[in-house]
Amino acid sequence: MTRTFLALWSALLLSAATALQAAPVTLDATEQWAMTSAEGREYRIMISLPEGDVPSTGYPVIYLLDGNAYFPAFHAAKRAQARLRGAVLIAIGYPSTTPLDFVRRAFDMSPPAPQNRNTPPQGGQDLFLDFIETRLMPKVSQQFKVNQDQRSLVGHSFGGMLGVYTLFTRPGLFQHIVAVSPSLWWQDKYLLAPERAFTRRTLAGQVDLTHNSLTILMAERDSVQMIQDANALQLRLQGLSQFGLRSGFIVEPGEDHASIPFRIPNRVLDELIGTRRF
């Protein structure tokens, strides 16, 4: 009898554990879209919904790259404090079970590469920005009353590199960009060429930077070269402050390249949603 009871009890516990394991965690105040680019690439769009009354000017919108990895932390930080809830957080991810889809992000966030260095495939940065500009942003504007003067982009590593590239090539797409440990070294510092072109256009009066800002956040334990390159970029961009561009450079103590995205969500959201800019 005792043996039968123990067997039944074990079976019940196993059944309960299996049921618990099968139930996915759902984040409150979120929704998810499945979208495709013009070329048929699939994206998983995770939205942290705004809470409270709609501002008269519309909701500020923050676009977050590598959403599979970083959306939960940013969503939790946004909901934890009332002053941060009145914004839309749009995280761009992939239909993948891994936090970082290295193959997809390597293509979406990089410039074209020579054939002998094109593994995994690279060169999709402009196609990815086209998807954001022509497909994702219009859908966000259809679903929410958006403040078109408060669009921000946050990216880490390759995502930070893409953020800097976006400022240089499409400065009107986002008003505020936060580049976290950007890979400025990639492809022999390929961003130097678009930076020079951006500077020439700005000096010629062809770019309006009145409302633009770029903040570079580095981890203390990023490589010395990465920190030096990022600091040098920010110093060069200071020369464009007379045209309205605001730039900042911050080193997070005690963090490394992998940990920094989880250290900064509250600070980033507080500054992007508020009136101050780092």
PDB file of N, CA, C and O in Angstrom, residues 24 27 30 32 35 40 43 46 72 74 90 94 105-106 108 113 117 147 171 173 197 201 207-208 222 232 253-254 270:
ATOM      1  N   PRO A  24       4.677  28.829 -20.750  1.00  0.00           N
ATOM      2  CA  PRO A  24       5.627  29.934 -20.947  1.00  0.00           C
ATOM      3  C   PRO A  24       5.299  31.124 -20.066  1.00  0.00           C
ATOM      4  O   PRO A  24       4.153  31.342 -19.687  1.00  0.00           O
ATOM      5  N   LEU A  27       4.835  38.330 -20.240  1.00  0.00           N
ATOM      6  CA  LEU A  27       5.091  39.627 -19.637  1.00  0.00           C
ATOM      7  C   LEU A  27       3.851  40.503 -19.759  1.00  0.00           C
ATOM      8  O   LEU A  27       3.301  40.655 -20.855  1.00  0.00           O
ATOM      9  N   THR A  30       2.462  43.836 -22.648  1.00  0.00           N
ATOM     10  CA  THR A  30       3.259  43.658 -23.856  1.00  0.00           C
ATOM     11  C   THR A  30       2.397  43.075 -24.961  1.00  0.00           C
ATOM     12  O   THR A  30       1.314  42.529 -24.713  1.00  0.00           O
ATOM     13  N   GLN A  32       3.142  41.295 -29.241  1.00  0.00           N
ATOM     14  CA  GLN A  32       4.182  40.847 -30.159  1.00  0.00           C
ATOM     15  C   GLN A  32       3.637  40.809 -31.573  1.00  0.00           C
ATOM     16  O   GLN A  32       2.503  40.422 -31.795  1.00  0.00           O
ATOM     17  N   MET A  35       6.638  40.247 -38.368  1.00  0.00           N
ATOM     18  CA  MET A  35       6.754  41.091 -39.549  1.00  0.00           C
ATOM     19  C   MET A  35       7.822  40.536 -40.478  1.00  0.00           C
ATOM     20  O   MET A  35       8.699  39.768 -40.048  1.00  0.00           O
ATOM     21  N   GLY A  40      11.694  39.366 -47.502  1.00  0.00           N
ATOM     22  CA  GLY A  40      11.143  38.164 -46.902  1.00  0.00           C
ATOM     23  C   GLY A  40      11.806  37.724 -45.614  1.00  0.00           C
ATOM     24  O   GLY A  40      11.527  36.621 -45.123  1.00  0.00           O
ATOM     25  N   TYR A  43      10.929  38.926 -38.748  1.00  0.00           N
ATOM     26  CA  TYR A  43      11.318  39.608 -37.517  1.00  0.00           C
ATOM     27  C   TYR A  43      10.256  39.381 -36.452  1.00  0.00           C
ATOM     28  O   TYR A  43       9.060  39.287 -36.744  1.00  0.00           O
ATOM     29  N   MET A  46       8.738  42.923 -30.393  1.00  0.00           N
ATOM     30  CA  MET A  46       8.198  42.880 -29.033  1.00  0.00           C
ATOM     31  C   MET A  46       7.928  44.304 -28.559  1.00  0.00           C
ATOM     32  O   MET A  46       8.818  45.157 -28.635  1.00  0.00           O
ATOM     33  N   PRO A  72      13.340  41.919 -22.127  1.00  0.00           N
ATOM     34  CA  PRO A  72      12.814  41.736 -20.764  1.00  0.00           C
ATOM     35  C   PRO A  72      13.373  42.733 -19.768  1.00  0.00           C
ATOM     36  O   PRO A  72      12.632  43.279 -18.940  1.00  0.00           O
ATOM     37  N   PHE A  74      14.699  45.781 -20.327  1.00  0.00           N
ATOM     38  CA  PHE A  74      14.230  47.141 -20.599  1.00  0.00           C
ATOM     39  C   PHE A  74      12.748  47.284 -20.278  1.00  0.00           C
ATOM     40  O   PHE A  74      12.313  48.319 -19.756  1.00  0.00           O
ATOM     41  N   ILE A  90       9.861  49.495 -28.548  1.00  0.00           N
ATOM     42  CA  ILE A  90       9.764  48.563 -29.674  1.00  0.00           C
ATOM     43  C   ILE A  90      11.078  47.803 -29.780  1.00  0.00           C
ATOM     44  O   ILE A  90      12.115  48.373 -30.145  1.00  0.00           O
ATOM     45  N   TYR A  94      14.246  38.360 -33.515  1.00  0.00           N
ATOM     46  CA  TYR A  94      14.139  37.355 -34.565  1.00  0.00           C
ATOM     47  C   TYR A  94      13.311  36.171 -34.064  1.00  0.00           C
ATOM     48  O   TYR A  94      13.241  35.919 -32.856  1.00  0.00           O
ATOM     49  N   ARG A 105      21.902  38.806 -36.999  1.00  0.00           N
ATOM     50  CA  ARG A 105      22.375  40.142 -36.621  1.00  0.00           C
ATOM     51  C   ARG A 105      23.665  40.493 -37.365  1.00  0.00           C
ATOM     52  O   ARG A 105      23.917  41.663 -37.655  1.00  0.00           O
ATOM     53  N   ALA A 106      24.490  39.483 -37.687  1.00  0.00           N
ATOM     54  CA  ALA A 106      25.700  39.752 -38.452  1.00  0.00           C
ATOM     55  C   ALA A 106      25.363  40.325 -39.814  1.00  0.00           C
ATOM     56  O   ALA A 106      26.077  41.188 -40.337  1.00  0.00           O
ATOM     57  N   ASP A 108      22.263  41.884 -40.600  1.00  0.00           N
ATOM     58  CA  ASP A 108      21.450  43.104 -40.476  1.00  0.00           C
ATOM     59  C   ASP A 108      22.250  44.322 -40.038  1.00  0.00           C
ATOM     60  O   ASP A 108      21.862  45.454 -40.350  1.00  0.00           O
ATOM     61  N   ALA A 113      30.955  42.846 -47.024  1.00  0.00           N
ATOM     62  CA  ALA A 113      32.289  42.324 -46.729  1.00  0.00           C
ATOM     63  C   ALA A 113      32.883  41.672 -47.968  1.00  0.00           C
ATOM     64  O   ALA A 113      32.141  41.172 -48.833  1.00  0.00           O
ATOM     65  N   ARG A 117      35.779  37.134 -46.659  1.00  0.00           N
ATOM     66  CA  ARG A 117      35.505  37.428 -45.241  1.00  0.00           C
ATOM     67  C   ARG A 117      34.006  37.512 -44.987  1.00  0.00           C
ATOM     68  O   ARG A 117      33.576  38.061 -43.978  1.00  0.00           O
ATOM     69  N   ASN A 147       5.032  60.588 -31.016  1.00  0.00           N
ATOM     70  CA  ASN A 147       5.725  61.871 -31.079  1.00  0.00           C
ATOM     71  C   ASN A 147       6.881  61.715 -32.060  1.00  0.00           C
ATOM     72  O   ASN A 147       7.895  61.102 -31.744  1.00  0.00           O
ATOM     73  N   PRO A 171      20.451  60.742 -40.593  1.00  0.00           N
ATOM     74  CA  PRO A 171      20.335  61.477 -39.330  1.00  0.00           C
ATOM     75  C   PRO A 171      18.914  61.883 -38.971  1.00  0.00           C
ATOM     76  O   PRO A 171      18.640  62.183 -37.813  1.00  0.00           O
ATOM     77  N   LEU A 173      16.311  59.869 -39.131  1.00  0.00           N
ATOM     78  CA  LEU A 173      15.507  58.700 -38.771  1.00  0.00           C
ATOM     79  C   LEU A 173      15.233  58.635 -37.273  1.00  0.00           C
ATOM     80  O   LEU A 173      14.129  58.301 -36.845  1.00  0.00           O
ATOM     81  N   ALA A 197      31.989  61.757 -44.545  1.00  0.00           N
ATOM     82  CA  ALA A 197      30.940  62.267 -45.436  1.00  0.00           C
ATOM     83  C   ALA A 197      29.879  63.016 -44.640  1.00  0.00           C
ATOM     84  O   ALA A 197      29.385  64.072 -45.065  1.00  0.00           O
ATOM     85  N   ARG A 201      28.867  67.034 -45.040  1.00  0.00           N
ATOM     86  CA  ARG A 201      27.494  67.496 -45.297  1.00  0.00           C
ATOM     87  C   ARG A 201      27.045  68.467 -44.220  1.00  0.00           C
ATOM     88  O   ARG A 201      26.362  69.461 -44.497  1.00  0.00           O
ATOM     89  N   VAL A 207      22.733  69.179 -43.440  1.00  0.00           N
ATOM     90  CA  VAL A 207      22.147  68.307 -42.424  1.00  0.00           C
ATOM     91  C   VAL A 207      21.655  69.160 -41.261  1.00  0.00           C
ATOM     92  O   VAL A 207      22.393  70.025 -40.777  1.00  0.00           O
ATOM     93  N   ASP A 208      20.418  68.919 -40.844  1.00  0.00           N
ATOM     94  CA  ASP A 208      19.866  69.613 -39.679  1.00  0.00           C
ATOM     95  C   ASP A 208      20.028  68.721 -38.452  1.00  0.00           C
ATOM     96  O   ASP A 208      19.394  67.672 -38.355  1.00  0.00           O
ATOM     97  N   ASP A 222      35.607  46.729 -21.396  1.00  0.00           N
ATOM     98  CA  ASP A 222      35.813  46.650 -22.844  1.00  0.00           C
ATOM     99  C   ASP A 222      37.312  46.790 -23.102  1.00  0.00           C
ATOM    100  O   ASP A 222      38.059  47.280 -22.243  1.00  0.00           O
ATOM    101  N   ALA A 232      37.579  58.908 -28.857  1.00  0.00           N
ATOM    102  CA  ALA A 232      38.064  59.741 -29.951  1.00  0.00           C
ATOM    103  C   ALA A 232      36.920  60.163 -30.873  1.00  0.00           C
ATOM    104  O   ALA A 232      36.867  61.312 -31.336  1.00  0.00           O
ATOM    105  N   PRO A 253      31.598  51.699 -14.737  1.00  0.00           N
ATOM    106  CA  PRO A 253      32.590  50.976 -13.931  1.00  0.00           C
ATOM    107  C   PRO A 253      32.138  49.555 -13.616  1.00  0.00           C
ATOM    108  O   PRO A 253      30.952  49.291 -13.395  1.00  0.00           O
ATOM    109  N   GLY A 254      33.103  48.655 -13.629  1.00  0.00           N
ATOM    110  CA  GLY A 254      32.859  47.283 -13.201  1.00  0.00           C
ATOM    111  C   GLY A 254      32.181  46.393 -14.210  1.00  0.00           C
ATOM    112  O   GLY A 254      32.005  45.196 -13.946  1.00  0.00           O
ATOM    113  N   ASP A 270      15.368  56.517 -18.559  1.00  0.00           N
ATOM    114  CA  ASP A 270      15.122  57.752 -17.821  1.00  0.00           C
ATOM    115  C   ASP A 270      15.569  58.960 -18.628  1.00  0.00           C
ATOM    116  O   ASP A 270      14.882  59.983 -18.694  1.00  0.00           O
TER     117      ASP A 270
END
